[in-house]
Short mmCIF file of C-alpha atoms and ligand atoms in Angstrom, two decimals:
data_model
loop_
_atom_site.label_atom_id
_atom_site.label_comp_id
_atom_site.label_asym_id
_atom_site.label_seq_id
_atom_site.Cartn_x
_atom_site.Cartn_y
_atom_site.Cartn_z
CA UNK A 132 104.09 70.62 92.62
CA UNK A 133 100.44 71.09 93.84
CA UNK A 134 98.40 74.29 92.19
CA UNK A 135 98.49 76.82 94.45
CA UNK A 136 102.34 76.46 95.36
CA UNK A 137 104.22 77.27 91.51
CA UNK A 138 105.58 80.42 93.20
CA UNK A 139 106.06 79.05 97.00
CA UNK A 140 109.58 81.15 98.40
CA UNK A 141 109.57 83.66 95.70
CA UNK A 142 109.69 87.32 95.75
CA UNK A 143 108.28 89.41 93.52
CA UNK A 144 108.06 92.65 92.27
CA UNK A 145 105.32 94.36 90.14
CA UNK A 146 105.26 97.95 88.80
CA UNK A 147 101.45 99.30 87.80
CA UNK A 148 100.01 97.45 90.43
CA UNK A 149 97.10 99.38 91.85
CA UNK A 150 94.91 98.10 88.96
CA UNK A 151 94.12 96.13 86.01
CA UNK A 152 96.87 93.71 84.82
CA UNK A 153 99.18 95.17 87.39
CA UNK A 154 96.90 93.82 90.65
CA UNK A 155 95.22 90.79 89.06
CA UNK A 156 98.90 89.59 89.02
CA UNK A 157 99.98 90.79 92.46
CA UNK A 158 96.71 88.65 94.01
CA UNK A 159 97.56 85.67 91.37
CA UNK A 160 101.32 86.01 92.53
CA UNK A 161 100.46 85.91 95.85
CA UNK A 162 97.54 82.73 95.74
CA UNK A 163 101.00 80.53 94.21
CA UNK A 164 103.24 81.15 97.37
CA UNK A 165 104.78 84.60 96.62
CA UNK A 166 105.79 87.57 98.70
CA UNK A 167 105.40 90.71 96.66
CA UNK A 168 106.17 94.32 96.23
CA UNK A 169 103.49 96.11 94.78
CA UNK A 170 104.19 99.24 93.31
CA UNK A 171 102.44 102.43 92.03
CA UNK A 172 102.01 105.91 91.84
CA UNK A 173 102.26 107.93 94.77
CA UNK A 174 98.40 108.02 95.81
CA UNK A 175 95.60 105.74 97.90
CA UNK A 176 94.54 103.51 94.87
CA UNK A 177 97.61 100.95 95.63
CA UNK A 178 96.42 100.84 99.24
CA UNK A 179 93.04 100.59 98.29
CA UNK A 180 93.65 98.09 95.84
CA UNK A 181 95.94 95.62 97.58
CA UNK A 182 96.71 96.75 101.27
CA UNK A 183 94.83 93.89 103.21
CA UNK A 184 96.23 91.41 100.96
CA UNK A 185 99.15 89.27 102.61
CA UNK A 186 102.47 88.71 102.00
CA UNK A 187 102.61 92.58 99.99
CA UNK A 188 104.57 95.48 100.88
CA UNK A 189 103.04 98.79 98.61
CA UNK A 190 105.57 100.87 97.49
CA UNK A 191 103.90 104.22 96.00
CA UNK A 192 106.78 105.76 93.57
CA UNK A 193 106.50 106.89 90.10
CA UNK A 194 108.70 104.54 88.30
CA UNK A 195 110.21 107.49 86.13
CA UNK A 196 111.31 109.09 88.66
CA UNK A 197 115.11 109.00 88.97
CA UNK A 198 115.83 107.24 92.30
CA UNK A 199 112.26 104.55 91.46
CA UNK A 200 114.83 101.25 90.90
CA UNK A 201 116.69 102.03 94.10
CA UNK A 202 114.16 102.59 96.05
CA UNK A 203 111.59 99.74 94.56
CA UNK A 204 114.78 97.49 94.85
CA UNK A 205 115.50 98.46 98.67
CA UNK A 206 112.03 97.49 99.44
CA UNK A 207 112.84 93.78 98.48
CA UNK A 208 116.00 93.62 99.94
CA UNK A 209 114.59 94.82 103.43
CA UNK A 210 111.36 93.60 103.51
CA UNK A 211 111.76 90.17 102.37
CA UNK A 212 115.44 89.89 101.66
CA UNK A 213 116.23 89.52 97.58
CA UNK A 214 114.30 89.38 94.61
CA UNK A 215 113.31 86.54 92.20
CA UNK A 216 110.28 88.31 89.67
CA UNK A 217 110.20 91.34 88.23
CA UNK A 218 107.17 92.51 86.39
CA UNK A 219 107.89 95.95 84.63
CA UNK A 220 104.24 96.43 84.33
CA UNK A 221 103.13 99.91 84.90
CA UNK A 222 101.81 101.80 81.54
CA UNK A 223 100.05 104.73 80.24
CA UNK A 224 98.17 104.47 76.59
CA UNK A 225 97.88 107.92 76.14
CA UNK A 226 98.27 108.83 72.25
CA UNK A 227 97.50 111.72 69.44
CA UNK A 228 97.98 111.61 65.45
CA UNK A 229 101.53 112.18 64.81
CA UNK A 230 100.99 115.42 63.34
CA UNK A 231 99.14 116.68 66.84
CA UNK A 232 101.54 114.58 68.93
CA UNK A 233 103.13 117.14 71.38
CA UNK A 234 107.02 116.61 72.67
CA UNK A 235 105.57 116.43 76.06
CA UNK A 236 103.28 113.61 75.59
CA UNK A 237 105.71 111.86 73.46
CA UNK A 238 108.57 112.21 76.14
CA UNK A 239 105.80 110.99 79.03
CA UNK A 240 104.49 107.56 76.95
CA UNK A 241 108.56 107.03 76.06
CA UNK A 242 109.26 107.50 80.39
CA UNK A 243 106.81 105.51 81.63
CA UNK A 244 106.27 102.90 78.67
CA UNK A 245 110.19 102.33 77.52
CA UNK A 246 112.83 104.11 80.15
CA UNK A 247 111.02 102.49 82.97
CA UNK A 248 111.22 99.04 81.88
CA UNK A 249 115.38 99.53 81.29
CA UNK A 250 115.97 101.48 84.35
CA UNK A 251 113.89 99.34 86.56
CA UNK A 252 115.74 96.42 85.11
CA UNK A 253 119.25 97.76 85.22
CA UNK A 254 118.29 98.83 89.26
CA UNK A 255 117.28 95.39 90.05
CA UNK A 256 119.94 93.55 88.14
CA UNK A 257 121.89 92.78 91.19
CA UNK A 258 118.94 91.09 93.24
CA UNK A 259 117.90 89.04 90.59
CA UNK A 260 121.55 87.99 90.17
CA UNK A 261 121.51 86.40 93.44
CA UNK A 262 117.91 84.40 92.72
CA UNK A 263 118.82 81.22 91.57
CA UNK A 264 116.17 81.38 88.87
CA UNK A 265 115.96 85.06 88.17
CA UNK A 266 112.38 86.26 86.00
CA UNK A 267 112.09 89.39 84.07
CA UNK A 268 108.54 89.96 82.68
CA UNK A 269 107.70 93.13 81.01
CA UNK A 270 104.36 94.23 79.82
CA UNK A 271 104.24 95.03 75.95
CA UNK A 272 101.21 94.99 73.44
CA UNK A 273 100.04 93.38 70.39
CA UNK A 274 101.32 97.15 69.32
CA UNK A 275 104.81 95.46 70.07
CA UNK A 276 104.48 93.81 67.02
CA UNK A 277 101.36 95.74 64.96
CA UNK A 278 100.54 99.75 65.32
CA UNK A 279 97.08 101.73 65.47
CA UNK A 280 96.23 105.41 64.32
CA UNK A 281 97.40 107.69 67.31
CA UNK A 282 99.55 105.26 68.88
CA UNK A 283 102.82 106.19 67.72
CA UNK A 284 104.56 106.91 71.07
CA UNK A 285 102.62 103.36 72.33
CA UNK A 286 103.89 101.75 69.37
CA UNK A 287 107.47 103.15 69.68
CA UNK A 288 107.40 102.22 73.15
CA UNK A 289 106.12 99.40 72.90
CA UNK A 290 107.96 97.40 70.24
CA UNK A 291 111.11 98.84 72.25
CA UNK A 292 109.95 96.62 74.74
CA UNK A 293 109.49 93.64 72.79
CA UNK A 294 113.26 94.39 71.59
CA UNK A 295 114.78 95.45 75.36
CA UNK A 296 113.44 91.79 76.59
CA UNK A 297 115.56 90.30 73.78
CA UNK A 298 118.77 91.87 74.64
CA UNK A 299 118.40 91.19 78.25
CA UNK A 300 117.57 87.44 77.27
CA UNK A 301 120.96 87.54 75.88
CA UNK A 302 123.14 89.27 78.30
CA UNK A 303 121.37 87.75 81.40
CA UNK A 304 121.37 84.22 80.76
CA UNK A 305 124.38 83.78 81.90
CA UNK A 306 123.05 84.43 85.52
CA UNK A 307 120.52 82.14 84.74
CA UNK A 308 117.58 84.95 84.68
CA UNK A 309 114.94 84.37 82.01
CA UNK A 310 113.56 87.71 80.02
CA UNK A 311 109.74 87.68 78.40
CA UNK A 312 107.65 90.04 77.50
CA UNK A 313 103.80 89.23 77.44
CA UNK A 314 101.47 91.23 74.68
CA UNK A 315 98.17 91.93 75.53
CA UNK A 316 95.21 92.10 73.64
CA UNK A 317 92.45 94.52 74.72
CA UNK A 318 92.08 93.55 78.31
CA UNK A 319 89.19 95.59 80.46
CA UNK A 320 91.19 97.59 82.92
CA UNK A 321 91.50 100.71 84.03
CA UNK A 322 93.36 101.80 80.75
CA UNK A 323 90.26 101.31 78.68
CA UNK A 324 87.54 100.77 80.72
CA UNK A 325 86.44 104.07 80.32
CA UNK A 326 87.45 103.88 76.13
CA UNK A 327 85.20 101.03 75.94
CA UNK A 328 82.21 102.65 77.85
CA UNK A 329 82.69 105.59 75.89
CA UNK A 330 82.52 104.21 72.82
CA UNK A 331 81.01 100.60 72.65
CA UNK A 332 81.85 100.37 68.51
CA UNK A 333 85.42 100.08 70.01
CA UNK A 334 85.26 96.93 72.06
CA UNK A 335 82.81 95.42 70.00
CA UNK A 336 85.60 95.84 66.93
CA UNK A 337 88.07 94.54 69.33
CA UNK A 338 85.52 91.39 70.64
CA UNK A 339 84.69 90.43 67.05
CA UNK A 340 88.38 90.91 66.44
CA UNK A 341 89.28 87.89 69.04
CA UNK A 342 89.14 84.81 67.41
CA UNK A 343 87.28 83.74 70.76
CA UNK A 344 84.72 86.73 70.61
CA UNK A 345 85.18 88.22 73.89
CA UNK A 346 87.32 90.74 75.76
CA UNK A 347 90.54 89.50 78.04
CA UNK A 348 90.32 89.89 81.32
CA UNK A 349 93.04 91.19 83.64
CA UNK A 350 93.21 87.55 85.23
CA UNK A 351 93.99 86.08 81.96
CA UNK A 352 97.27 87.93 81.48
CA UNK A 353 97.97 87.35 85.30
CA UNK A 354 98.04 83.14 84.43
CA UNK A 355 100.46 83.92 81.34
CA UNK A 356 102.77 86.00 83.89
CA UNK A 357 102.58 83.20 86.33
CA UNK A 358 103.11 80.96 84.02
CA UNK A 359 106.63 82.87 82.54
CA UNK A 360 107.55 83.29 86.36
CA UNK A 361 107.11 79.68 87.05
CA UNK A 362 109.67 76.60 86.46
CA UNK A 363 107.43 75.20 84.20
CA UNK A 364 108.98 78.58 81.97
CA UNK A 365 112.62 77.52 82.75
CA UNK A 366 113.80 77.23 79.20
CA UNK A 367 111.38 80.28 77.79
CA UNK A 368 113.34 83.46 76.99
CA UNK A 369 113.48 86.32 74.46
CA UNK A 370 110.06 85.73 73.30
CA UNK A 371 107.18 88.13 72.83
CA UNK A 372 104.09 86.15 74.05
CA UNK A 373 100.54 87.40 72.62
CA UNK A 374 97.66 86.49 74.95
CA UNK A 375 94.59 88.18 72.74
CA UNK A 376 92.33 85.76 72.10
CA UNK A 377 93.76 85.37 68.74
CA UNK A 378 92.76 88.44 67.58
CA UNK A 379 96.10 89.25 65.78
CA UNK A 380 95.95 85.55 63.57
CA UNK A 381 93.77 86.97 60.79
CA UNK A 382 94.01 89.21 57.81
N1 LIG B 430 94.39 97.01 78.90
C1 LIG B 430 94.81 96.67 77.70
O1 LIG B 430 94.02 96.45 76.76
C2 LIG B 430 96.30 96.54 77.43
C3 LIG B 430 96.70 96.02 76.21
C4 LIG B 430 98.07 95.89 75.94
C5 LIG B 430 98.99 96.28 76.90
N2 LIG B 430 98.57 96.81 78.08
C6 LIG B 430 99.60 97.19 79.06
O2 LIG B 430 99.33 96.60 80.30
C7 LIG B 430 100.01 97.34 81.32
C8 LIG B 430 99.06 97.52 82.51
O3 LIG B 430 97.98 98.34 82.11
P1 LIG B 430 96.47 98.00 82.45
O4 LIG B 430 95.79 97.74 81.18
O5 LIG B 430 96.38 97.03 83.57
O6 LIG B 430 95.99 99.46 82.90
P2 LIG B 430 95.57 100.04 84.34
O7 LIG B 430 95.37 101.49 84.12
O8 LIG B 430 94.44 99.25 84.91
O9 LIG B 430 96.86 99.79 85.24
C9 LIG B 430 98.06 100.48 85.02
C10 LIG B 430 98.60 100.93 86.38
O10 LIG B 430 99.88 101.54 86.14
C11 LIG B 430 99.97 102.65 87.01
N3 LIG B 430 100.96 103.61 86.52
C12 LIG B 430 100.85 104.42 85.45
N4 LIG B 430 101.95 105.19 85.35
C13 LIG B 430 102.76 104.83 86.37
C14 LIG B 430 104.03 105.28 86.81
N5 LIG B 430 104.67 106.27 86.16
N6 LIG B 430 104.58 104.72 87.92
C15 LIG B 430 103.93 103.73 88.58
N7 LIG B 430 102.71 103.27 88.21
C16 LIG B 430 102.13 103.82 87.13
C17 LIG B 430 98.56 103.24 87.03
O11 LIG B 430 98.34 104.07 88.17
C18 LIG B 430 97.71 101.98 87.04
O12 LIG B 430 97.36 101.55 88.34
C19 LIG B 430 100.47 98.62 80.67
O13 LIG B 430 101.86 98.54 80.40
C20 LIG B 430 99.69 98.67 79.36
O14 LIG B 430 100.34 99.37 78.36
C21 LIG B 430 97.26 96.94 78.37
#
């Protein structure tokens, strides 16, 4: 199949999609042939972001909010008629030392990082049932697998992740619905675009980190979620897959 066409019919849906990761995929997605729902919070940004773009329905909804699957679900069904992708994308990095790490903020990162991914999944369970080659991609970290000082709710969350995708690998491949979860490195979005500026020590530690010296880009996680949405992907499931730069492969 030409480039251009690896997603031709499909229909997609991406939480977190207003920036960084989140809309690099949704325009990425849509360049291979999909139709997509792009989904975040409840504000301009995903209009501003994505609403000329063809072929993609915004949805603004918090995905922790209770009735988020139904209604991010409902917008498949009726706009294009099922679902075959679903990118649980949508994050928040916010931290604190564990001995200054509030209930609230620990309960928020948990919501939106872990409880999303699950409940999302659960809530569009029976579309992806009916795609004959059903994708679940979810968003984790290198902290999926490693940790960093203040990160503990991150790092709870997001080695949860990295441990949800394996159980639905198991229980949905039966349906014939593939479950990954990709793990960043640090990629310059809107997450830490502002980190970074702040404090240029910190991408430079994170740059010399990368076996190949340089930051990721959003795009380059986009090509590792088309490429787990894909059929070339058919037999992939339950992995983690790191897409850093190599920055994890040393001591
Ligand atoms: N940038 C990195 O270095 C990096 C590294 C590892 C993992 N990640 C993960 O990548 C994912 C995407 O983040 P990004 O780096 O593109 O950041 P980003 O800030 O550019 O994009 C995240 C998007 O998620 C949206 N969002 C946040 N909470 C939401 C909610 N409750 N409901 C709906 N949308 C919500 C935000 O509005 C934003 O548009 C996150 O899960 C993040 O943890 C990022």
């Amino acid at each position: 199949m030409a480039i251009g066409q690896r997603l031709e019919g499909k229909i997609a849906v991406v939480t977190g999609a207003a920036d960084g990761i989140g809309k690099a995929t949704v325009e990425c997605f849509v360049r291979e042939g999909a139709r997509v729902i792009a989904n975040d919070l409840p504000s301009s940004k995903i209009d501003e972001a994505l609403g000329t773009l063809e072929n993609v329905v915004t949805v603004k909804k918090d995905v922790t909010e209770q009735d988020a699957p139904a209604v991010i679900a409902e917008a498949a069904a009726s706009a294009f008629g099922g679902l075959d992708i679903l990118f649980n994308n949508a994050g928040t990095a916010a931290g604190a030392p564990v001995d200054e790490l509030t209930d609230e903020l620990w309960d928020h990162v948990l919501a939106v990082d872990l409880t999303s991914v699950v409940r999302m999944t659960r809530g569009c369970l029976p579309l992806l049932k009916k795609s004959d080659a059903g994708r679940i991609i979810s968003t984790g970290s290198v902290m999926s697998s490693f940790s960093a000082p203040g990160m503990a709710a991150y790092t709870a969350s997001k080695h949860g992740v990295l441990g949800l995708t394996r159980t639905f690998a198991l229980e949905f491949g039966k349906f014939g619905i593939t479950a990954n979860c990709i793990q960043p490195g640090a990629i310059m979005t809107g997450i830490t675009r502002d980190v970074f500026a702040a404090d240029p020590s910190f991408s430079d530690y994170w740059k010399n980190k990368a076996a190949l010296g340089r930051l990721g880009q959003p795009e380059d996680i986009a090509k590792a979620a088309l490429f787990l949405a894909s059929d070339d992907a058919a037999f992939v499931s339950g992995i983690g897959m790191l897409v850093d730069g190599g920055a994890m492969q040393g001591t």
